[in-house]
């Protein structure tokens, strides 16, 4: 390679690096950076990422193997924590991350009935809606935080599906373990109710646990009528 070509390649690498740094800083400051830009620079800010999905017609949870946390995201800290991501332009929750410990069990709060998450109509028939916690009440999740409440069907989405995976996490915590946890609502375009809920959990200490599952936010009758 000639000296001129080498210099040109160096400049390209230099500008690429500075661009990536600027985009990362903006993301960490909460500035909404277009996905095409973050994808170009291969930026992942280490938090829950909202995803658009098509309408779900199956009511059965779909496991997709192990969690996809990065090594950076799996670092232990001295105590547990919970982070709620910002609401989107439609006021919809976009996800929540947590490092769960035994001491956090039972420190959350029930869903505030004064809060109506986007898409919520009624918990009564024929709607059967629930103010679903992303980070569960039993893990320290707030029921007074709009960023933590989404509209899901009580049956079968909230229970038994989500609660069954929360039970796996709770079992690890009860034994003194630590779990890295993430719950993200997946939307179908601009629809207010999530089309599905993605849950991930990986134990960093204690009993082995590592899962990623997508739970469709539909009821059996709705899926059958499609």
Short mmCIF file of C-alpha atoms in Angstrom, two decimals:
data_model
loop_
_atom_site.label_atom_id
_atom_site.label_comp_id
_atom_site.label_asym_id
_atom_site.label_seq_id
_atom_site.Cartn_x
_atom_site.Cartn_y
_atom_site.Cartn_z
CA UNK A 1 0.00 0.00 0.00
CA UNK A 2 1.35 3.44 -0.93
CA UNK A 3 1.94 6.14 1.66
CA UNK A 4 -0.94 8.16 0.17
CA UNK A 5 -3.36 5.21 0.33
CA UNK A 6 -2.29 4.42 3.87
CA UNK A 7 -2.96 8.00 4.96
CA UNK A 8 -6.39 7.96 3.30
CA UNK A 9 -7.31 4.71 5.07
CA UNK A 10 -6.16 6.18 8.40
CA UNK A 11 -8.35 9.25 7.93
CA UNK A 12 -11.33 7.06 7.14
CA UNK A 13 -10.75 5.01 10.26
CA UNK A 14 -10.27 8.17 12.36
CA UNK A 15 -13.52 9.77 11.21
CA UNK A 16 -15.39 6.50 11.65
CA UNK A 17 -14.15 6.25 15.23
CA UNK A 18 -15.12 9.84 16.08
CA UNK A 19 -18.53 9.35 14.48
CA UNK A 20 -19.14 6.22 16.54
CA UNK A 21 -18.12 8.02 19.75
CA UNK A 22 -20.46 10.96 19.05
CA UNK A 23 -23.41 8.68 18.27
CA UNK A 24 -22.77 6.65 21.44
CA UNK A 25 -22.64 9.79 23.61
CA UNK A 26 -25.90 11.09 22.12
CA UNK A 27 -27.57 7.73 22.76
CA UNK A 28 -26.42 7.67 26.39
CA UNK A 29 -27.73 11.23 26.87
CA UNK A 30 -31.16 10.09 25.74
CA UNK A 31 -31.07 11.77 22.32
CA UNK A 32 -33.04 9.69 19.81
CA UNK A 33 -30.58 8.63 17.11
CA UNK A 34 -32.04 7.07 13.91
CA UNK A 35 -31.63 3.30 13.84
CA UNK A 36 -29.91 3.42 10.46
CA UNK A 37 -27.15 5.55 12.04
CA UNK A 38 -26.64 3.33 15.10
CA UNK A 39 -26.68 0.24 12.89
CA UNK A 40 -24.02 1.76 10.60
CA UNK A 41 -21.72 2.41 13.55
CA UNK A 42 -22.74 -0.88 15.22
CA UNK A 43 -23.77 0.98 18.37
CA UNK A 44 -25.51 -0.87 21.20
CA UNK A 45 -26.10 1.32 24.26
CA UNK A 46 -26.56 -1.68 26.52
CA UNK A 47 -30.24 -1.15 27.31
CA UNK A 48 -33.55 -2.62 26.36
CA UNK A 49 -34.34 -1.87 22.73
CA UNK A 50 -37.90 -1.49 21.46
CA UNK A 51 -38.64 -3.51 18.33
CA UNK A 52 -41.49 -3.44 15.82
CA UNK A 53 -43.06 -6.81 15.04
CA UNK A 54 -45.99 -7.94 12.97
CA UNK A 55 -49.34 -8.97 14.41
CA UNK A 56 -49.08 -12.15 16.46
CA UNK A 57 -51.51 -14.97 15.69
CA UNK A 58 -50.14 -17.62 18.05
CA UNK A 59 -50.85 -17.59 21.78
CA UNK A 60 -47.94 -19.89 22.60
CA UNK A 61 -44.69 -18.44 24.04
CA UNK A 62 -41.71 -18.94 21.74
CA UNK A 63 -38.37 -19.61 23.39
CA UNK A 64 -35.32 -18.68 21.34
CA UNK A 65 -32.52 -20.22 23.37
CA UNK A 66 -30.21 -18.27 25.62
CA UNK A 67 -30.29 -14.57 26.48
CA UNK A 68 -28.41 -12.10 24.29
CA UNK A 69 -26.82 -9.84 26.91
CA UNK A 70 -23.34 -8.54 26.10
CA UNK A 71 -20.41 -9.19 28.44
CA UNK A 72 -20.59 -5.54 29.52
CA UNK A 73 -24.25 -5.95 30.45
CA UNK A 74 -23.46 -8.97 32.59
CA UNK A 75 -21.10 -7.18 34.95
CA UNK A 76 -21.97 -7.59 38.62
CA UNK A 77 -22.41 -4.59 40.91
CA UNK A 78 -22.56 -4.27 44.68
CA UNK A 79 -26.34 -3.97 44.71
CA UNK A 80 -29.34 -4.52 42.50
CA UNK A 81 -30.89 -1.87 40.28
CA UNK A 82 -33.78 -1.18 37.89
CA UNK A 83 -33.79 1.10 34.85
CA UNK A 84 -36.92 2.07 32.91
CA UNK A 85 -36.48 3.22 29.32
CA UNK A 86 -38.16 6.37 28.00
CA UNK A 87 -41.70 6.40 26.64
CA UNK A 88 -41.88 6.64 22.85
CA UNK A 89 -43.67 9.37 20.86
CA UNK A 90 -47.00 7.59 21.39
CA UNK A 91 -46.49 7.42 25.15
CA UNK A 92 -45.78 3.68 25.06
CA UNK A 93 -43.28 2.02 27.41
CA UNK A 94 -40.20 0.76 25.56
CA UNK A 95 -38.51 -1.59 28.00
CA UNK A 96 -36.86 -2.10 31.36
CA UNK A 97 -33.58 -3.57 32.58
CA UNK A 98 -32.65 -4.83 36.02
CA UNK A 99 -30.04 -6.57 38.11
CA UNK A 100 -32.15 -8.52 40.58
CA UNK A 101 -31.09 -9.68 44.03
CA UNK A 102 -32.86 -11.44 46.90
CA UNK A 103 -33.09 -8.19 48.87
CA UNK A 104 -35.32 -6.69 46.15
CA UNK A 105 -38.06 -9.31 46.56
CA UNK A 106 -41.33 -7.76 47.67
CA UNK A 107 -40.14 -4.15 47.39
CA UNK A 108 -42.28 -3.19 44.40
CA UNK A 109 -45.83 -1.88 44.25
CA UNK A 110 -49.12 -2.95 42.71
CA UNK A 111 -50.30 -1.26 39.53
CA UNK A 112 -51.84 2.14 40.19
CA UNK A 113 -55.43 1.98 38.94
CA UNK A 114 -55.28 5.69 38.12
CA UNK A 115 -52.77 4.88 35.38
CA UNK A 116 -54.15 3.71 32.05
CA UNK A 117 -51.32 2.36 29.88
CA UNK A 118 -51.70 3.01 26.13
CA UNK A 119 -54.44 0.76 24.74
CA UNK A 120 -56.00 -0.04 28.12
CA UNK A 121 -59.82 -0.12 28.13
CA UNK A 122 -60.99 -2.38 30.95
CA UNK A 123 -60.00 -5.38 32.98
CA UNK A 124 -63.55 -6.68 32.71
CA UNK A 125 -65.02 -8.90 29.99
CA UNK A 126 -64.85 -8.74 27.01
CA UNK A 127 -61.52 -6.89 27.18
CA UNK A 128 -59.68 -8.68 29.97
CA UNK A 129 -56.88 -6.12 30.03
CA UNK A 130 -54.21 -5.94 32.72
CA UNK A 131 -51.84 -3.17 33.73
CA UNK A 132 -48.83 -5.39 33.26
CA UNK A 133 -45.54 -4.65 35.01
CA UNK A 134 -42.43 -5.00 32.86
CA UNK A 135 -40.31 -5.46 35.98
CA UNK A 136 -42.68 -7.33 38.27
CA UNK A 137 -43.98 -6.04 41.57
CA UNK A 138 -42.33 -9.00 43.32
CA UNK A 139 -38.92 -7.92 41.97
CA UNK A 140 -39.18 -4.28 43.04
CA UNK A 141 -40.94 -3.00 39.92
CA UNK A 142 -43.00 0.15 40.42
CA UNK A 143 -46.73 0.19 39.83
CA UNK A 144 -46.69 4.00 39.89
CA UNK A 145 -44.23 4.37 37.02
CA UNK A 146 -45.86 4.74 33.58
CA UNK A 147 -42.67 3.49 31.95
CA UNK A 148 -43.17 0.15 33.71
CA UNK A 149 -46.83 -0.54 32.87
CA UNK A 150 -48.12 -1.90 29.56
CA UNK A 151 -51.52 -3.16 28.47
CA UNK A 152 -51.54 -6.95 28.23
CA UNK A 153 -54.21 -9.61 28.47
CA UNK A 154 -54.56 -10.95 32.00
CA UNK A 155 -55.16 -14.47 30.71
CA UNK A 156 -53.06 -16.10 29.34
CA UNK A 157 -50.36 -13.41 28.90
CA UNK A 158 -49.92 -12.08 32.43
CA UNK A 159 -50.89 -15.40 33.95
CA UNK A 160 -49.85 -18.09 33.42
CA UNK A 161 -47.21 -17.18 30.80
CA UNK A 162 -45.29 -14.19 32.20
CA UNK A 163 -45.68 -15.37 35.79
CA UNK A 164 -44.22 -18.77 34.89
CA UNK A 165 -40.95 -17.17 33.72
CA UNK A 166 -40.96 -14.77 36.65
CA UNK A 167 -41.23 -17.87 38.82
CA UNK A 168 -38.00 -19.24 37.35
CA UNK A 169 -36.26 -15.96 38.20
CA UNK A 170 -37.78 -15.87 41.68
CA UNK A 171 -36.48 -19.38 42.37
CA UNK A 172 -32.90 -18.24 41.70
CA UNK A 173 -33.33 -15.14 43.89
CA UNK A 174 -34.85 -17.14 46.75
CA UNK A 175 -31.65 -19.19 46.84
CA UNK A 176 -29.51 -16.06 47.14
CA UNK A 177 -28.69 -15.79 43.44
CA UNK A 178 -28.39 -12.72 41.22
CA UNK A 179 -30.20 -12.36 37.87
CA UNK A 180 -29.68 -9.96 34.97
CA UNK A 181 -33.17 -9.32 33.67
CA UNK A 182 -34.79 -7.50 30.74
CA UNK A 183 -38.39 -7.12 29.56
CA UNK A 184 -39.27 -5.35 26.31
CA UNK A 185 -42.71 -4.73 24.77
CA UNK A 186 -42.75 -5.43 21.02
CA UNK A 187 -45.18 -3.37 18.95
CA UNK A 188 -46.98 -3.78 15.64
CA UNK A 189 -46.45 -0.38 14.01
CA UNK A 190 -48.32 2.39 15.85
CA UNK A 191 -50.74 0.10 17.68
CA UNK A 192 -50.92 1.04 21.35
CA UNK A 193 -50.99 -2.43 22.86
CA UNK A 194 -47.82 -4.51 22.53
CA UNK A 195 -48.05 -7.34 20.01
CA UNK A 196 -45.78 -9.39 22.26
CA UNK A 197 -43.56 -9.23 25.34
CA UNK A 198 -39.92 -10.29 25.18
CA UNK A 199 -38.35 -11.52 28.42
CA UNK A 200 -34.70 -12.37 29.06
CA UNK A 201 -33.01 -13.60 32.19
CA UNK A 202 -29.55 -14.87 33.06
CA UNK A 203 -28.24 -15.78 36.49
CA UNK A 204 -24.87 -14.27 37.37
CA UNK A 205 -24.70 -16.03 40.71
CA UNK A 206 -26.41 -19.11 42.10
CA UNK A 207 -28.64 -21.60 40.30
CA UNK A 208 -28.12 -21.69 36.53
CA UNK A 209 -30.73 -19.81 34.49
CA UNK A 210 -30.49 -18.47 30.95
CA UNK A 211 -33.52 -17.84 28.75
CA UNK A 212 -35.07 -15.61 26.11
CA UNK A 213 -38.75 -15.89 25.27
CA UNK A 214 -41.33 -13.97 23.26
CA UNK A 215 -44.88 -14.12 24.62
CA UNK A 216 -47.59 -13.07 22.11
CA UNK A 217 -50.02 -10.55 23.59
CA UNK A 218 -53.14 -12.21 22.22
CA UNK A 219 -55.97 -14.33 23.55
CA UNK A 220 -56.97 -17.65 22.03
CA UNK A 221 -60.21 -16.32 20.54
CA UNK A 222 -58.41 -13.40 18.88
CA UNK A 223 -55.81 -15.72 17.35
CA UNK A 224 -58.50 -18.12 16.11
CA UNK A 225 -60.44 -15.35 14.37
CA UNK A 226 -57.45 -14.30 12.26
#
